[in-house]
Coordinates of N, CA and C in Angstrom, one line a residue:
M870 N 9.2 27.2 19.6 CA 10.0 26.3 20.6 C 8.9 25.7 21.2
E871 N 7.6 26.0 21.0 CA 6.5 25.4 21.7 C 6.4 23.9 21.0
Q872 N 6.5 23.9 19.7 CA 6.5 22.6 18.8 C 7.5 21.8 19.1
F873 N 8.7 22.3 19.7 CA 9.9 21.5 20.2 C 9.6 20.8 21.4
V874 N 9.0 21.4 22.1 CA 8.3 20.9 23.7 C 7.7 19.9 23.3
V875 N 6.3 20.1 22.5 CA 5.5 19.1 22.1 C 6.1 17.9 21.5
V876 N 6.9 17.9 20.6 CA 7.6 16.9 19.9 C 8.3 15.9 21.0
L877 N 9.0 16.7 22.0 CA 10.0 16.2 23.0 C 9.0 15.5 24.1
L878 N 8.0 16.0 24.3 CA 7.0 15.3 25.2 C 6.4 13.9 24.5
A879 N 6.0 14.2 23.1 CA 5.6 13.1 22.4 C 6.4 11.8 22.3
I880 N 7.9 12.0 22.2 CA 8.6 11.1 22.2 C 9.0 10.6 23.5
L881 N 8.7 11.4 24.4 CA 9.0 10.6 26.0 C 7.9 9.8 26.3
V882 N 6.6 10.3 26.1 CA 5.4 9.7 26.2 C 5.5 8.2 25.4
A883 N 5.9 8.4 24.2 CA 5.9 7.2 23.2 C 7.0 6.2 23.8
S884 N 8.0 6.7 24.2 CA 9.1 5.7 24.9 C 8.5 4.9 26.0
I885 N 8.0 5.8 27.0 CA 7.6 5.0 28.1 C 6.4 4.1 27.9
L886 N 5.3 4.4 26.8 CA 4.5 3.8 26.7 C 4.9 2.3 26.0
N887 N 5.8 2.6 25.0 CA 6.4 1.3 24.5 C 6.7 0.6 25.2
I888 N 7.8 1.2 26.1 CA 8.3 0.1 27.3 C 7.4 -0.8 27.7
L889 N 6.3 0.1 28.4 CA 5.1 -0.6 29.2 C 4.5 -1.6 28.2
L890 N 4.2 -1.3 26.9 CA 3.6 -2.2 26.1 C 4.1 -3.5 25.9
K891 N 5.6 -3.2 25.7 CA 6.6 -4.3 25.4 C 6.6 -5.2 26.5
S892 N 6.3 -4.9 27.8 CA 6.6 -5.6 29.0 C 5.2 -6.5 29.2
L893 N 4.2 -6.1 28.3 CA 3.0 -6.7 28.2 C 3.2 -7.8 26.9
E894 N 4.2 -8.1 26.4 CA 4.7 -8.8 25.3 C 3.7 -8.5 23.9
L895 N 3.3 -7.2 23.9 CA 2.6 -7.1 22.8 C 3.5 -6.5 21.5
P896 N 3.2 -6.9 20.5 CA 3.9 -6.6 19.1 C 4.4 -5.1 19.3
T897 N 5.6 -4.6 18.8 CA 5.7 -3.3 19.0 C 5.2 -2.4 17.9
A898 N 4.4 -3.0 16.8 CA 3.8 -2.2 16.0 C 2.5 -1.8 16.6
I899 N 1.9 -2.8 17.1 CA 0.6 -2.4 17.9 C 0.9 -1.5 19.0
G900 N 1.9 -1.4 19.6 CA 2.4 -0.4 20.5 C 2.6 0.9 20.1
Y901 N 3.1 0.9 18.8 CA 3.4 2.2 18.0 C 1.9 2.7 17.6
I902 N 1.0 1.8 17.2 CA -0.3 2.4 16.7 C -0.9 3.0 18.0
F903 N -1.0 2.2 19.2 CA -1.8 2.6 20.1 C -1.1 3.9 20.9
T904 N 0.1 4.1 20.9 CA 0.9 5.2 21.1 C 0.6 6.6 20.4
G905 N 0.5 6.2 19.2 CA -0.1 7.4 18.0 C -1.4 8.0 18.4
I906 N -2.4 6.8 18.8 CA -3.9 7.3 18.9 C -3.8 8.3 20.3
L907 N -3.0 7.8 21.4 CA -3.1 8.4 22.5 C -2.6 9.8 22.4
I908 N -1.3 9.9 21.5 CA -0.6 11.3 21.6 C -1.6 12.1 20.6
A909 N -2.1 11.5 19.5 CA -2.9 12.4 18.6 C -4.1 13.0 19.6
A910 N -4.8 12.2 20.4 CA -6.0 12.7 21.2 C -5.4 13.8 22.4
G911 N -4.3 13.6 22.7 CA -3.6 14.5 23.6 C -3.4 15.8 23.0
L912 N -3.0 15.8 21.9 CA -2.7 17.2 21.0 C -4.1 17.8 20.7
G913 N -5.2 17.2 20.6 CA -6.3 17.9 20.3 C -6.3 18.5 19.1
E914 N -6.5 20.1 19.2 CA -6.7 20.9 17.8 C -5.2 21.7 17.4
N915 N -4.3 21.2 18.3 CA -2.8 21.9 18.0 C -2.3 21.0 16.8
S916 N -2.9 21.8 15.2 CA -2.8 21.1 14.0 C -0.9 21.6 13.8
E917 N -0.4 22.6 14.2 CA 1.1 22.8 13.8 C 1.8 21.6 14.3
S918 N 1.4 21.2 15.8 CA 2.4 19.8 16.2 C 2.0 18.8 15.7
K919 N 0.8 18.6 15.1 CA 0.4 17.5 14.4 C 1.1 17.2 13.0
A920 N 1.2 18.4 12.6 CA 1.8 18.5 11.2 C 3.2 18.0 11.2
L921 N 4.0 18.6 12.5 CA 5.3 18.3 12.6 C 5.3 16.7 12.8
L922 N 4.7 16.3 13.8 CA 4.5 14.9 14.1 C 4.4 14.0 12.8
D923 N 3.7 14.4 12.1 CA 3.5 13.8 10.9 C 4.7 13.5 9.9
H924 N 5.5 14.8 9.8 CA 6.7 14.9 9.1 C 7.7 13.9 9.8
I925 N 7.6 13.8 11.4 CA 8.8 12.8 11.7 C 8.3 11.6 11.6
S926 N 7.1 11.3 11.6 CA 6.6 9.9 11.4 C 6.8 9.4 10.2
E927 N 6.9 10.1 9.0 CA 7.3 9.9 7.6 C 8.7 9.6 7.7
L928 N 9.4 10.2 8.3 CA 10.9 9.8 8.3 C 11.1 8.5 9.0
G929 N 10.3 8.3 9.9 CA 10.4 7.0 10.6 C 10.2 5.7 9.8
I930 N 9.0 5.9 9.0 CA 8.7 4.8 8.1 C 9.9 4.9 7.0
I931 N 10.4 5.8 6.5 CA 11.4 5.8 5.8 C 12.7 5.1 6.1
F932 N 13.0 5.4 7.4 CA 14.2 4.7 8.1 C 13.8 3.5 8.1
L933 N 12.6 2.8 8.5 CA 12.4 1.4 8.8 C 12.6 0.7 7.3
M934 N 11.9 1.2 6.3 CA 12.1 0.6 5.0 C 13.4 0.5 4.6
F935 N 14.4 1.5 4.8 CA 15.6 1.6 4.4 C 16.3 0.5 5.4
T936 N 16.3 0.3 6.7 CA 17.0 -0.8 7.4 C 16.5 -2.1 7.0
I937 N 15.4 -2.0 6.4 CA 14.9 -3.6 5.8 C 15.5 -3.8 4.5
G938 N 15.5 -2.7 3.8 CA 16.4 -2.8 2.3 C 17.7 -3.4 2.6
L939 N 18.4 -2.8 3.7 CA 19.8 -3.4 3.7 C 19.9 -4.8 4.0
E940 N 18.9 -5.5 4.3 CA 19.1 -7.0 4.2 C 19.0 -7.7 3.1
F941 N 18.7 -7.0 2.0 CA 18.4 -7.9 0.9 C 19.3 -7.1 -0.4
S942 N 19.7 -8.1 -1.3 CA 20.5 -7.7 -2.4 C 19.8 -7.6 -3.8
F943 N 20.2 -7.2 -4.7 CA 19.5 -7.3 -6.1 C 19.3 -8.6 -6.5
A944 N 20.5 -9.5 -6.2 CA 20.3 -10.8 -6.7 C 19.0 -11.6 -6.0
E945 N 19.1 -11.5 -4.6 CA 17.9 -11.9 -3.9 C 16.4 -11.6 -4.4
L946 N 16.3 -10.2 -4.7 CA 15.2 -9.6 -5.2 C 14.8 -10.3 -6.7
K947 N 15.9 -10.5 -7.5 CA 15.7 -11.0 -8.7 C 15.3 -12.5 -8.8
A948 N 15.8 -13.1 -7.7 CA 15.4 -14.5 -7.5 C 13.8 -14.5 -7.1
M949 N 13.4 -13.6 -6.3 CA 12.1 -13.6 -5.8 C 10.8 -13.2 -6.8
R950 N 11.4 -12.7 -8.0 CA 10.3 -12.2 -9.1 C 9.3 -13.1 -9.4
K951 N 9.5 -14.4 -9.3 CA 8.3 -15.4 -9.5 C 7.4 -15.2 -8.4
Q952 N 8.0 -15.3 -7.1 CA 7.3 -15.2 -5.9 C 6.2 -13.9 -6.0
V953 N 7.0 -12.8 -6.4 CA 6.2 -11.5 -6.3 C 5.2 -11.5 -7.3
F954 N 5.4 -12.0 -8.5 CA 4.2 -12.1 -9.4 C 3.0 -13.1 -9.2
I955 N 3.6 -14.3 -8.9 CA 2.7 -15.4 -8.7 C 1.7 -15.1 -7.5
Y956 N 2.4 -15.1 -6.2 CA 1.8 -15.0 -5.2 C 1.1 -13.7 -5.1
G957 N 1.8 -12.5 -5.4 CA 1.2 -11.1 -5.3 C 0.0 -11.1 -6.2
T958 N 0.0 -11.8 -7.3 CA -1.5 -11.5 -8.2 C -2.5 -12.6 -7.7
L959 N -2.2 -13.6 -7.2 CA -3.0 -14.6 -6.4 C -3.7 -14.0 -5.2
Q960 N -2.7 -13.3 -4.4 CA -3.5 -12.7 -3.1 C -4.1 -11.5 -3.4
V961 N -3.6 -10.6 -4.2 CA -4.6 -9.2 -4.5 C -5.8 -9.7 -5.1
A962 N -5.6 -10.5 -6.1 CA -6.7 -10.9 -7.1 C -8.0 -11.7 -6.2
L963 N -7.6 -12.7 -5.5 CA -8.4 -13.4 -4.5 C -9.0 -12.4 -3.4
S964 N -8.2 -11.9 -2.9 CA -8.7 -11.0 -1.8 C -9.4 -9.8 -2.3
A965 N -9.3 -9.4 -3.2 CA -10.1 -8.2 -3.8 C -11.5 -8.8 -4.2
L966 N -11.5 -10.1 -4.9 CA -12.6 -10.6 -5.2 C -13.6 -11.0 -4.1
L967 N -13.0 -11.7 -2.9 CA -13.6 -12.0 -1.8 C -14.4 -10.7 -1.0
F968 N -13.5 -9.5 -1.1 CA -14.1 -8.4 -0.2 C -15.1 -7.9 -1.0
A969 N -14.8 -7.9 -2.5 CA -16.0 -7.2 -3.2 C -17.2 -8.0 -3.1
L970 N -17.3 -9.2 -3.5 CA -18.4 -10.1 -3.2 C -19.1 -9.9 -1.7
L971 N -18.3 -9.8 -0.7 CA -18.9 -9.7 0.7 C -19.7 -8.2 0.5
A972 N -19.0 -7.2 0.2 CA -19.5 -5.9 0.1 C -20.6 -5.9 -0.7
F973 N -20.7 -6.6 -1.8 CA -22.0 -6.5 -2.8 C -23.2 -7.3 -2.3
Y974 N -23.0 -8.4 -1.8 CA -24.0 -9.4 -1.4 C -24.3 -9.2 0.0
L975 N -23.4 -9.1 1.0 CA -23.7 -8.8 2.0 C -24.0 -7.6 2.6
F976 N -23.4 -6.6 2.2 CA -23.6 -5.2 2.7 C -24.4 -4.5 1.8
G977 N -24.7 -4.8 0.7 CA -25.5 -4.4 -0.3 C -25.0 -2.9 -1.2
F978 N -23.6 -2.9 -1.1 CA -23.2 -1.8 -1.9 C -23.4 -2.1 -3.4
S979 N -23.1 -0.9 -4.2 CA -23.3 -0.9 -5.6 C -22.0 -1.8 -6.1
Q980 N -22.2 -2.3 -7.4 CA -21.1 -3.0 -8.0 C -19.6 -2.2 -7.8
K981 N -19.6 -0.9 -8.3 CA -18.7 0.0 -8.4 C -18.1 0.4 -6.7
S982 N -18.8 0.5 -6.1 CA -18.3 0.8 -4.5 C -17.8 -0.7 -4.2
A983 N -18.4 -1.8 -4.4 CA -17.9 -3.1 -3.7 C -16.5 -3.3 -4.6
T984 N -16.5 -3.0 -5.8 CA -15.0 -3.2 -6.2 C -14.0 -2.1 -5.6
V985 N -14.2 -1.0 -5.5 CA -13.2 -0.1 -4.8 C -12.9 -0.8 -3.5
I986 N -14.1 -1.1 -2.8 CA -13.7 -1.7 -1.2 C -12.9 -2.9 -1.3
G987 N -13.2 -4.0 -2.2 CA -12.8 -5.1 -2.5 C -11.1 -4.6 -2.6
L988 N -10.7 -3.9 -3.4 CA -9.3 -3.6 -4.0 C -8.6 -3.0 -2.8
A989 N -9.3 -2.2 -1.9 CA -8.6 -1.3 -0.9 C -8.6 -2.3 0.3
L990 N -9.4 -3.3 0.4 CA -9.1 -4.1 1.6 C -8.2 -5.4 1.2
S991 N -7.8 -5.6 0.0 CA -6.8 -6.6 -0.5 C -5.5 -6.3 -0.3
L992 N -5.1 -4.9 0.3 CA -3.7 -4.4 0.6 C -3.2 -4.5 1.9
S993 N -2.0 -4.6 2.0 CA -1.6 -4.9 3.5 C -0.6 -3.7 3.8
S994 N -0.3 -3.3 5.0 CA 0.7 -2.3 5.3 C 2.1 -2.8 5.4
T995 N 2.6 -2.7 4.4 CA 4.0 -3.2 4.1 C 5.0 -2.9 5.3
A996 N 4.9 -1.8 5.8 CA 5.8 -1.5 7.0 C 5.6 -2.2 8.4
I997 N 4.3 -2.5 8.6 CA 4.1 -2.9 9.7 C 4.0 -4.4 9.6
V998 N 3.8 -5.2 8.5 CA 4.1 -6.3 8.1 C 5.7 -6.9 8.2
L999 N 6.3 -6.0 7.6 CA 7.9 -6.3 7.5 C 8.6 -6.1 8.9
K1000 N 8.1 -5.1 9.8 CA 8.3 -4.9 11.2 C 8.3 -6.1 11.9
M1001 N 7.1 -6.8 11.8 CA 6.5 -7.9 12.5 C 7.5 -9.1 12.2
L1002 N 7.8 -9.4 11.0 CA 8.6 -10.4 10.5 C 10.0 -10.4 10.8
N1003 N 10.5 -8.9 10.8 CA 11.8 -8.6 11.2 C 12.1 -9.0 12.6
E1004 N 11.0 -8.7 13.5 CA 11.2 -8.8 15.0 C 11.1 -10.4 15.5
N1005 N 10.6 -10.9 14.6 CA 10.3 -12.4 14.9 C 11.3 -13.3 14.2
G1006 N 12.4 -12.6 13.5 CA 13.3 -13.2 12.8 C 12.7 -14.2 11.6
D1007 N 11.4 -13.7 11.0 CA 10.8 -14.6 10.1 C 11.1 -14.1 8.8
I1008 N 11.9 -12.9 8.7 CA 12.1 -12.3 7.2 C 12.9 -13.2 6.3
H1009 N 13.7 -14.2 6.7 CA 14.2 -14.9 5.7 C 13.9 -16.2 5.6
S1010 N 12.7 -16.9 6.1 CA 12.2 -17.8 6.5 C 11.4 -18.1 5.0
G1011 N 10.8 -19.2 4.6 CA 10.0 -19.7 3.5 C 9.0 -18.8 3.3
Y1012 N 8.2 -18.8 4.3 CA 6.9 -17.9 4.2 C 7.2 -16.6 4.4
G1013 N 8.1 -16.2 5.2 CA 8.7 -14.7 5.1 C 8.9 -14.2 3.6
R1014 N 9.8 -14.9 2.8 CA 10.0 -14.5 1.5 C 8.6 -14.5 0.5
K1015 N 7.9 -15.4 1.0 CA 6.5 -15.2 0.1 C 5.5 -14.1 0.6
V1016 N 5.8 -13.9 1.8 CA 5.0 -12.6 2.1 C 5.6 -11.3 1.8
L1017 N 7.0 -11.4 1.6 CA 7.7 -10.2 1.3 C 7.6 -9.9 -0.3
G1018 N 7.3 -11.1 -1.1 CA 7.1 -11.3 -2.6 C 5.6 -10.4 -2.7
I1019 N 4.7 -10.9 -1.9 CA 3.2 -10.2 -2.1 C 3.4 -8.8 -1.6
L1020 N 4.0 -8.4 -0.6 CA 4.4 -7.0 -0.1 C 4.6 -6.2 -1.4
L1021 N 5.8 -6.7 -2.0 CA 6.5 -5.8 -3.0 C 5.5 -5.8 -4.4
F1022 N 4.6 -6.9 -4.4 CA 3.7 -6.7 -5.6 C 2.5 -5.8 -5.3
Q1023 N 2.2 -5.7 -4.2 CA 1.2 -4.7 -3.5 C 2.1 -3.2 -3.7
D1024 N 3.1 -3.0 -3.4 CA 3.5 -1.7 -3.6 C 3.8 -1.4 -5.0

């Protein structure tokens, strides 16, 4: 019962905070991250409640991706294959190279570590980017399609 109350309070706090942050015209993705940080800090060491909220958050991401997937057809995805491979390859390769060079020369990491850092920093969060594109109505624009292609390649 205690976990149910904690989850209910977390949802209540998240709802109130996101309404407040939306009134400040912040992107909802930023509001969700900020809210998650505050709720995690408020839970302290209550690992059972954190584990339950982790499961609920995974369901949220699944539903977000499912909702975005409803907007596309296989024909559209097939037509985007050129964008997926060309733009995706270019973005990952050039970003990874840039970040690896910065890590190696500017911060003094070993070549192996710099490569891992470069690859890690070259990737984006599909859920956050697609949420923002969807909110702004840019998901079907030319650059929205290119961004989607890059995100599909990264995944």
